[in-house]
mmCIF file of N, CA and C in Angstrom:
data_model
loop_
_atom_site.group_PDB
_atom_site.id
_atom_site.type_symbol
_atom_site.label_atom_id
_atom_site.label_comp_id
_atom_site.label_asym_id
_atom_site.label_seq_id
_atom_site.Cartn_x
_atom_site.Cartn_y
_atom_site.Cartn_z
ATOM 1 N N MET F 52 1.023 -20.419 2.723
ATOM 2 C CA MET F 52 0.941 -19.184 3.999
ATOM 3 C C MET F 52 0.070 -20.118 4.745
ATOM 4 N N THR F 53 0.112 -20.814 5.585
ATOM 5 C CA THR F 53 -1.095 -21.543 6.574
ATOM 6 C C THR F 53 -2.100 -20.101 7.621
ATOM 7 N N ASP F 54 -3.150 -20.564 7.882
ATOM 8 C CA ASP F 54 -3.737 -19.095 9.073
ATOM 9 C C ASP F 54 -3.005 -18.556 9.334
ATOM 10 N N PRO F 55 -2.277 -17.018 9.609
ATOM 11 C CA PRO F 55 -1.985 -16.255 10.431
ATOM 12 C C PRO F 55 -2.338 -16.690 12.460
ATOM 13 N N THR F 56 -1.623 -16.909 12.941
ATOM 14 C CA THR F 56 -2.602 -16.781 14.841
ATOM 15 C C THR F 56 -2.298 -15.304 14.933
ATOM 16 N N MET F 57 -2.896 -15.630 16.402
ATOM 17 C CA MET F 57 -3.439 -13.517 16.858
ATOM 18 C C MET F 57 -1.765 -13.457 16.500
ATOM 19 N N ARG F 58 -0.986 -13.860 17.078
ATOM 20 C CA ARG F 58 0.959 -13.767 17.491
ATOM 21 C C ARG F 58 1.190 -13.181 16.349
ATOM 22 N N ASP F 59 1.126 -13.799 15.387
ATOM 23 C CA ASP F 59 1.069 -13.410 13.774
ATOM 24 C C ASP F 59 0.303 -11.887 13.742
ATOM 25 N N LEU F 60 -0.416 -11.330 14.276
ATOM 26 C CA LEU F 60 -1.348 -9.856 13.761
ATOM 27 C C LEU F 60 -0.684 -8.913 14.880
ATOM 28 N N LEU F 61 0.350 -9.162 16.082
ATOM 29 C CA LEU F 61 0.816 -7.926 16.649
ATOM 30 C C LEU F 61 1.411 -7.469 16.205
ATOM 31 N N ALA F 62 2.364 -7.798 15.255
ATOM 32 C CA ALA F 62 3.446 -6.768 14.444
ATOM 33 C C ALA F 62 2.826 -5.255 14.105
ATOM 34 N N PRO F 63 2.029 -6.032 12.645
ATOM 35 C CA PRO F 63 0.748 -4.955 11.974
ATOM 36 C C PRO F 63 -0.055 -4.959 12.393
ATOM 37 N N VAL F 64 -0.383 -5.142 13.701
ATOM 38 C CA VAL F 64 -1.529 -4.450 14.530
ATOM 39 C C VAL F 64 -0.906 -2.687 15.188
ATOM 40 N N ALA F 65 -0.268 -4.113 15.438
ATOM 41 C CA ALA F 65 1.159 -2.383 16.460
ATOM 42 C C ALA F 65 1.770 -0.881 15.450
ATOM 43 N N ALA F 66 2.287 -2.024 14.019
ATOM 44 C CA ALA F 66 2.274 -0.856 12.664
ATOM 45 C C ALA F 66 1.302 0.293 12.620
ATOM 46 N N ILE F 67 0.140 -0.643 12.467
ATOM 47 C CA ILE F 67 -1.324 0.616 12.174
ATOM 48 C C ILE F 67 -0.626 1.182 13.387
ATOM 49 N N ALA F 68 -0.970 1.383 14.645
ATOM 50 C CA ALA F 68 -1.285 1.961 16.058
ATOM 51 C C ALA F 68 -0.493 3.301 15.582
ATOM 52 N N LEU F 69 1.163 2.956 15.992
ATOM 53 C CA LEU F 69 2.028 3.505 15.358
ATOM 54 C C LEU F 69 1.863 4.598 14.350
ATOM 55 N N ILE F 70 1.122 4.439 13.148
ATOM 56 C CA ILE F 70 1.236 5.152 12.414
ATOM 57 C C ILE F 70 -0.028 5.995 11.960
ATOM 58 N N ALA F 71 -1.009 5.388 12.705
ATOM 59 C CA ALA F 71 -2.234 6.249 13.113
ATOM 60 C C ALA F 71 -1.300 7.641 14.611
ATOM 61 N N GLN F 72 -0.992 6.672 15.357
ATOM 62 C CA GLN F 72 -0.920 7.801 16.253
ATOM 63 C C GLN F 72 0.334 9.183 15.326
ATOM 64 N N ALA F 73 1.207 8.800 14.756
ATOM 65 C CA ALA F 73 2.192 9.520 14.120
ATOM 66 C C ALA F 73 1.270 10.459 13.468
ATOM 67 N N ASN F 74 0.115 10.246 12.561
ATOM 68 C CA ASN F 74 -0.367 10.782 11.367
ATOM 69 C C ASN F 74 -1.748 10.798 11.120
ATOM 70 N N PRO F 75 -2.369 11.150 11.833
ATOM 71 C CA PRO F 75 -4.110 10.632 12.167
ATOM 72 C C PRO F 75 -4.627 11.236 11.543
ATOM 73 N N ASP F 76 -4.120 12.279 11.111
ATOM 74 C CA ASP F 76 -4.864 12.724 9.449
ATOM 75 C C ASP F 76 -4.361 12.509 7.945
ATOM 76 N N LEU F 77 -3.679 11.160 8.153
ATOM 77 C CA LEU F 77 -3.466 10.586 7.031
ATOM 78 C C LEU F 77 -4.703 9.709 6.432
ATOM 79 N N PRO F 78 -4.996 9.884 5.352
ATOM 80 C CA PRO F 78 -6.165 9.382 4.734
ATOM 81 C C PRO F 78 -6.044 7.643 4.293
ATOM 82 N N VAL F 79 -6.430 6.324 4.500
ATOM 83 C CA VAL F 79 -6.530 5.289 4.969
ATOM 84 C C VAL F 79 -7.501 4.883 4.191
ATOM 85 N N PRO F 80 -8.449 4.687 3.510
ATOM 86 C CA PRO F 80 -9.753 4.075 2.212
ATOM 87 C C PRO F 80 -9.803 2.923 3.127
ATOM 88 N N ARG F 81 -8.830 1.778 2.936
ATOM 89 C CA ARG F 81 -8.663 0.518 2.917
ATOM 90 C C ARG F 81 -7.232 0.047 4.252
ATOM 91 N N ILE F 82 -7.801 -1.173 4.385
ATOM 92 C CA ILE F 82 -6.414 -1.244 5.654
ATOM 93 C C ILE F 82 -7.229 -2.878 5.235
ATOM 94 N N ASP F 83 -5.623 -3.645 5.321
ATOM 95 C CA ASP F 83 -6.219 -5.377 4.722
ATOM 96 C C ASP F 83 -4.837 -5.303 5.290
ATOM 97 N N LEU F 84 -4.755 -7.032 6.085
ATOM 98 C CA LEU F 84 -3.506 -7.561 6.549
ATOM 99 C C LEU F 84 -3.682 -9.253 6.116
ATOM 100 N N GLY F 85 -2.704 -9.564 5.398
ATOM 101 C CA GLY F 85 -2.487 -10.609 4.364
ATOM 102 C C GLY F 85 -0.836 -10.610 4.747
ATOM 103 N N PRO F 86 -1.206 -12.076 3.234
ATOM 104 C CA PRO F 86 0.761 -11.913 3.183
ATOM 105 C C PRO F 86 0.554 -11.463 1.732
ATOM 106 N N ILE F 87 1.944 -10.351 1.930
ATOM 107 C CA ILE F 87 2.776 -10.053 0.877
ATOM 108 C C ILE F 87 3.434 -10.639 -0.430
ATOM 109 N N TYR F 88 3.034 -9.965 -1.763
ATOM 110 C CA TYR F 88 3.745 -10.533 -2.755
ATOM 111 C C TYR F 88 4.075 -9.986 -3.644
ATOM 112 N N ASP F 89 5.242 -9.661 -3.121
ATOM 113 C CA ASP F 89 6.529 -8.646 -4.394
ATOM 114 C C ASP F 89 7.274 -9.942 -5.855
ATOM 115 N N ASP F 90 8.388 -8.974 -6.186
ATOM 116 C CA ASP F 90 8.314 -9.470 -7.485
ATOM 117 C C ASP F 90 9.127 -11.032 -6.687
ATOM 118 N N THR F 91 9.413 -11.339 -5.491
ATOM 119 C CA THR F 91 10.696 -13.280 -5.889
ATOM 120 C C THR F 91 9.619 -13.741 -5.037
ATOM 121 N N ASP F 92 8.749 -12.961 -3.429
ATOM 122 C CA ASP F 92 8.308 -14.896 -3.072
ATOM 123 C C ASP F 92 6.969 -13.782 -2.678
ATOM 124 N N VAL F 93 7.111 -14.218 -0.891
ATOM 125 C CA VAL F 93 5.311 -14.377 -0.493
ATOM 126 C C VAL F 93 6.501 -13.659 0.702
ATOM 127 N N HIS F 94 6.083 -12.437 1.388
ATOM 128 C CA HIS F 94 6.905 -12.284 2.511
ATOM 129 C C HIS F 94 6.486 -12.525 3.774
ATOM 130 N N ARG F 95 6.089 -12.276 5.061
ATOM 131 C CA ARG F 95 5.882 -12.634 6.208
ATOM 132 C C ARG F 95 3.894 -12.027 6.027
ATOM 133 N N LEU F 96 3.526 -11.899 7.061
ATOM 134 C CA LEU F 96 2.136 -10.665 7.184
ATOM 135 C C LEU F 96 2.380 -9.402 7.073
ATOM 136 N N GLY F 97 1.621 -8.917 6.091
ATOM 137 C CA GLY F 97 1.555 -7.497 6.317
ATOM 138 C C GLY F 97 0.310 -6.842 6.296
ATOM 139 N N ILE F 98 0.502 -5.852 5.634
ATOM 140 C CA ILE F 98 -0.769 -4.672 5.410
ATOM 141 C C ILE F 98 -0.050 -4.243 3.870
ATOM 142 N N GLN F 99 -1.691 -4.028 3.667
ATOM 143 C CA GLN F 99 -2.399 -3.717 2.349
ATOM 144 C C GLN F 99 -3.135 -2.861 2.427
ATOM 145 N N ILE F 100 -2.439 -1.923 1.639
ATOM 146 C CA ILE F 100 -3.372 -0.013 1.853
ATOM 147 C C ILE F 100 -3.905 -0.032 0.606
ATOM 148 N N TYR F 101 -5.241 0.061 0.528
ATOM 149 C CA TYR F 101 -5.784 0.562 -0.834
ATOM 150 C C TYR F 101 -6.146 2.086 -0.934
ATOM 151 N N PHE F 102 -6.732 2.585 -2.513
ATOM 152 C CA PHE F 102 -6.997 3.346 -2.538
ATOM 153 C C PHE F 102 -7.522 3.374 -4.087
ATOM 154 N N ASP F 103 -9.038 3.840 -3.977
ATOM 155 C CA ASP F 103 -9.637 4.610 -4.873
ATOM 156 C C ASP F 103 -9.595 5.608 -5.366
ATOM 157 N N ARG F 104 -8.887 6.242 -6.740
ATOM 158 C CA ARG F 104 -8.971 7.314 -6.979
ATOM 159 C C ARG F 104 -9.243 8.868 -5.774
ATOM 160 N N PRO F 105 -7.234 8.614 -5.191
ATOM 161 C CA PRO F 105 -7.291 8.829 -3.751
ATOM 162 C C PRO F 105 -7.202 10.262 -4.412
ATOM 163 N N ALA F 106 -7.362 11.064 -3.345
ATOM 164 C CA ALA F 106 -6.928 12.670 -3.783
ATOM 165 C C ALA F 106 -5.186 12.776 -3.892
ATOM 166 N N THR F 107 -5.407 13.986 -4.473
ATOM 167 C CA THR F 107 -4.095 14.685 -4.575
ATOM 168 C C THR F 107 -3.067 14.323 -3.489
ATOM 169 N N GLY F 108 -1.772 13.308 -3.554
ATOM 170 C CA GLY F 108 -0.701 13.215 -2.564
ATOM 171 C C GLY F 108 -1.297 12.546 -1.739
ATOM 172 N N THR F 109 -1.801 12.015 -2.097
ATOM 173 C CA THR F 109 -1.999 11.059 -0.953
ATOM 174 C C THR F 109 -1.859 9.535 -0.759
ATOM 175 N N TYR F 110 -1.600 9.201 -2.322
ATOM 176 C CA TYR F 110 -0.967 8.285 -1.888
ATOM 177 C C TYR F 110 0.517 7.674 -2.121
ATOM 178 N N GLU F 111 1.125 9.484 -2.310
ATOM 179 C CA GLU F 111 2.628 10.287 -2.071
ATOM 180 C C GLU F 111 2.396 10.258 -0.325
ATOM 181 N N ARG F 112 1.720 10.474 -0.052
ATOM 182 C CA ARG F 112 2.670 10.429 1.208
ATOM 183 C C ARG F 112 2.780 8.627 1.021
ATOM 184 N N TRP F 113 1.472 8.352 1.017
ATOM 185 C CA TRP F 113 2.075 7.120 2.155
ATOM 186 C C TRP F 113 3.693 5.970 1.474
ATOM 187 N N ALA F 114 3.362 6.493 0.451
ATOM 188 C CA ALA F 114 4.905 5.652 -0.370
ATOM 189 C C ALA F 114 6.033 6.054 0.375
ATOM 190 N N ALA F 115 6.225 7.759 0.738
ATOM 191 C CA ALA F 115 6.918 8.155 1.393
ATOM 192 C C ALA F 115 7.226 7.625 2.906
ATOM 193 N N LEU F 116 5.845 7.251 3.635
ATOM 194 C CA LEU F 116 5.747 6.967 5.084
ATOM 195 C C LEU F 116 6.666 5.535 4.915
ATOM 196 N N ILE F 117 6.018 4.219 3.646
ATOM 197 C CA ILE F 117 6.409 3.507 3.993
ATOM 198 C C ILE F 117 8.472 3.245 3.818
ATOM 199 N N GLY F 118 9.138 4.520 3.423
ATOM 200 C CA GLY F 118 10.234 4.247 2.182
ATOM 201 C C GLY F 118 10.102 4.184 1.398
ATOM 202 N N SER F 119 9.409 3.799 -0.014
ATOM 203 C CA SER F 119 9.657 3.322 -1.188
ATOM 204 C C SER F 119 10.016 4.898 -1.772
ATOM 205 N N GLU F 120 10.879 4.707 -2.611
ATOM 206 C CA GLU F 120 11.920 5.292 -3.128
ATOM 207 C C GLU F 120 11.257 5.745 -4.155
ATOM 208 N N ASN F 121 10.379 4.857 -4.871
ATOM 209 C CA ASN F 121 9.578 5.809 -6.776
ATOM 210 C C ASN F 121 8.001 4.900 -5.731
ATOM 211 N N PRO F 122 7.300 5.862 -6.336
ATOM 212 C CA PRO F 122 5.955 5.769 -5.658
ATOM 213 C C PRO F 122 5.389 4.771 -6.955
ATOM 214 N N ASP F 123 5.938 5.025 -7.985
ATOM 215 C CA ASP F 123 4.938 4.058 -9.295
ATOM 216 C C ASP F 123 6.364 2.999 -9.773
ATOM 217 N N SER F 124 7.316 2.065 -8.650
ATOM 218 C CA SER F 124 7.646 1.049 -8.653
ATOM 219 C C SER F 124 7.016 -0.281 -9.912
ATOM 220 N N HIS F 125 5.569 -0.246 -9.184
ATOM 221 C CA HIS F 125 4.985 -1.526 -10.124
ATOM 222 C C HIS F 125 3.559 -0.989 -10.550
ATOM 223 N N THR F 126 3.747 0.100 -11.293
ATOM 224 C CA THR F 126 2.833 0.525 -11.719
ATOM 225 C C THR F 126 2.418 0.272 -13.128
ATOM 226 N N LYS F 127 1.138 0.050 -13.262
ATOM 227 C CA LYS F 127 0.505 -0.549 -14.836
ATOM 228 C C LYS F 127 -0.771 -0.424 -15.513
ATOM 229 N N PRO F 128 -0.733 -1.150 -16.424
ATOM 230 C CA PRO F 128 -2.348 -0.179 -16.883
ATOM 231 C C PRO F 128 -3.101 -1.089 -16.569
ATOM 232 N N SER F 129 -4.672 -0.603 -15.430
ATOM 233 C CA SER F 129 -5.786 -1.277 -14.827
ATOM 234 C C SER F 129 -6.465 -1.841 -15.998
ATOM 235 N N ASN F 130 -6.150 -3.389 -15.655
ATOM 236 C CA ASN F 130 -6.658 -4.538 -16.871
ATOM 237 C C ASN F 130 -8.877 -3.889 -16.871
ATOM 238 N N ALA F 131 -8.993 -3.587 -15.357
ATOM 239 C CA ALA F 131 -10.303 -3.721 -15.335
ATOM 240 C C ALA F 131 -11.240 -2.289 -15.204
ATOM 241 N N TYR F 132 -10.004 -1.232 -15.899
ATOM 242 C CA TYR F 132 -10.996 0.071 -16.192
ATOM 243 C C TYR F 132 -9.787 0.650 -17.054
ATOM 244 N N PRO F 133 -10.359 0.727 -18.581
ATOM 245 C CA PRO F 133 -9.567 1.555 -19.696
ATOM 246 C C PRO F 133 -9.634 2.749 -19.269
ATOM 247 N N GLY F 134 -8.004 3.276 -19.485
ATOM 248 C CA GLY F 134 -7.671 4.520 -19.365
ATOM 249 C C GLY F 134 -7.237 5.372 -17.635
ATOM 250 N N ALA F 135 -7.597 3.584 -17.021
ATOM 251 C CA ALA F 135 -6.907 3.377 -15.531
ATOM 252 C C ALA F 135 -5.504 2.627 -15.531
ATOM 253 N N ILE F 136 -5.460 3.348 -14.196
ATOM 254 C CA ILE F 136 -3.800 2.622 -13.916
ATOM 255 C C ILE F 136 -3.829 2.122 -12.457
ATOM 256 N N VAL F 137 -3.339 0.947 -12.548
ATOM 257 C CA VAL F 137 -2.801 0.714 -10.675
ATOM 258 C C VAL F 137 -1.799 1.127 -10.451
ATOM 259 N N ARG F 138 -1.824 1.661 -9.622
ATOM 260 C CA ARG F 138 -0.067 2.450 -8.946
ATOM 261 C C ARG F 138 -0.090 1.592 -7.423
ATOM 262 N N ARG F 139 1.998 0.572 -8.225
ATOM 263 C CA ARG F 139 1.886 -0.144 -6.309
ATOM 264 C C ARG F 139 3.046 0.109 -6.458
ATOM 265 N N THR F 140 3.885 -0.127 -5.050
ATOM 266 C CA THR F 140 4.629 0.500 -4.514
ATOM 267 C C THR F 140 4.482 -0.604 -2.895
ATOM 268 N N TYR F 141 6.077 -0.742 -2.245
ATOM 269 C CA TYR F 141 6.229 -1.548 -1.846
ATOM 270 C C TYR F 141 7.087 -0.804 -0.328
ATOM 271 N N GLY F 142 6.965 -1.197 0.871
ATOM 272 C CA GLY F 142 8.048 -0.732 2.094
ATOM 273 C C GLY F 142 8.261 -0.662 2.873
ATOM 274 N N THR F 143 8.355 -0.922 4.634
ATOM 275 C CA THR F 143 8.464 -1.641 5.748
ATOM 276 C C THR F 143 8.174 -0.078 6.298
ATOM 277 N N TYR F 144 7.467 -0.476 7.706
ATOM 278 C CA TYR F 144 7.158 0.608 8.960
ATOM 279 C C TYR F 144 7.075 -0.100 10.340
ATOM 280 N N ALA F 145 8.276 0.444 10.694
ATOM 281 C CA ALA F 145 8.148 -0.613 12.332
ATOM 282 C C ALA F 145 8.763 -2.023 12.043
ATOM 283 N N GLY F 146 9.204 -2.160 10.818
ATOM 284 C CA GLY F 146 9.814 -3.729 10.797
ATOM 285 C C GLY F 146 8.458 -4.366 9.698
ATOM 286 N N VAL F 147 7.317 -3.917 9.143
ATOM 287 C CA VAL F 147 6.534 -4.484 8.662
ATOM 288 C C VAL F 147 6.043 -4.234 6.990
ATOM 289 N N VAL F 148 6.257 -5.371 7.107
ATOM 290 C CA VAL F 148 5.928 -4.753 5.346
ATOM 291 C C VAL F 148 4.753 -4.548 4.961
ATOM 292 N N ILE F 149 5.158 -3.512 4.074
ATOM 293 C CA ILE F 149 3.267 -2.426 3.756
ATOM 294 C C ILE F 149 3.257 -2.058 2.333
ATOM 295 N N GLN F 150 2.670 -2.633 1.835
ATOM 296 C CA GLN F 150 1.681 -2.510 -0.002
ATOM 297 C C GLN F 150 1.137 -1.720 0.121
ATOM 298 N N ALA F 151 1.204 -0.815 -1.010
ATOM 299 C CA ALA F 151 0.211 0.834 -1.164
ATOM 300 C C ALA F 151 -0.377 0.543 -2.641
ATOM 301 N N VAL F 152 -1.676 0.188 -2.517
ATOM 302 C CA VAL F 152 -2.091 0.167 -4.108
ATOM 303 C C VAL F 152 -2.795 1.235 -4.604
ATOM 304 N N ALA F 153 -3.045 1.921 -5.493
ATOM 305 C CA ALA F 153 -4.060 3.088 -5.840
ATOM 306 C C ALA F 153 -4.637 2.257 -6.972
ATOM 307 N N HIS F 154 -5.640 2.820 -6.924
ATOM 308 C CA HIS F 154 -6.437 3.159 -8.822
ATOM 309 C C HIS F 154 -6.694 4.771 -9.173
ATOM 310 N N GLN F 155 -5.810 4.709 -9.544
ATOM 311 C CA GLN F 155 -6.836 6.109 -10.443
ATOM 312 C C GLN F 155 -6.096 6.282 -12.277
ATOM 313 N N ASP F 156 -7.240 7.230 -12.109
ATOM 314 C CA ASP F 156 -7.050 7.620 -13.496
ATOM 315 C C ASP F 156 -5.782 7.803 -14.298
ATOM 316 N N ASP F 157 -5.198 7.344 -15.551
ATOM 317 C CA ASP F 157 -3.890 7.598 -15.981
ATOM 318 C C ASP F 157 -3.304 9.378 -16.357
ATOM 319 N N THR F 158 -4.154 9.805 -15.940
ATOM 320 C CA THR F 158 -3.958 11.226 -16.186
ATOM 321 C C THR F 158 -3.982 11.872 -14.923
ATOM 322 N N ALA F 159 -4.260 11.011 -14.085
ATOM 323 C CA ALA F 159 -4.484 11.881 -12.689
ATOM 324 C C ALA F 159 -3.012 12.079 -12.068
ATOM 325 N N ALA F 160 -2.479 10.191 -12.668
ATOM 326 C CA ALA F 160 -1.129 10.072 -11.522
ATOM 327 C C ALA F 160 -0.309 10.757 -12.785
ATOM 328 N N ALA F 161 -0.105 10.765 -14.275
ATOM 329 C CA ALA F 161 0.845 11.857 -14.889
ATOM 330 C C ALA F 161 0.744 13.034 -14.000
ATOM 331 N N THR F 162 -0.231 14.083 -13.815
ATOM 332 C CA THR F 162 -0.447 15.035 -13.581
ATOM 333 C C THR F 162 0.224 15.123 -11.740
ATOM 334 N N THR F 163 0.401 13.570 -11.262
ATOM 335 C CA THR F 163 0.597 13.695 -9.865
ATOM 336 C C THR F 163 2.396 13.327 -9.575
ATOM 337 N N THR F 164 2.366 12.408 -10.802
ATOM 338 C CA THR F 164 3.921 12.236 -11.092
ATOM 339 C C THR F 164 4.867 13.189 -10.728
ATOM 340 N N ALA F 165 4.409 13.853 -12.233
ATOM 341 C CA ALA F 165 4.754 15.359 -12.573
ATOM 342 C C ALA F 165 5.442 15.989 -12.119
ATOM 343 N N ALA F 166 4.362 16.730 -10.963
ATOM 344 C CA ALA F 166 4.628 17.552 -9.778
ATOM 345 C C ALA F 166 5.617 17.718 -9.260
#
């Protein structure tokens, strides 16, 4: 992917603004703009949301917001932290591809997904 232009940023920035307007209390520790990779290919420029040990329910709120039917669709054990997992899912908002990623303890995720 070539470097994005300012025009390329319009849709992701507008999606972030819409999310912020409709969900002003929604926690978001880190937002990045960049190419989104899934199981098949590279999508157009999208939004990446990252959490490090999010509060209970925060990751799930984001997954629901972006239309993910399975918040753990791409969850794997963490290579960097023993006993931790990387929860990952994909969806869209206002036509923009969004990837939500949460690093958390394996037991916390099991408790959250079982609820």
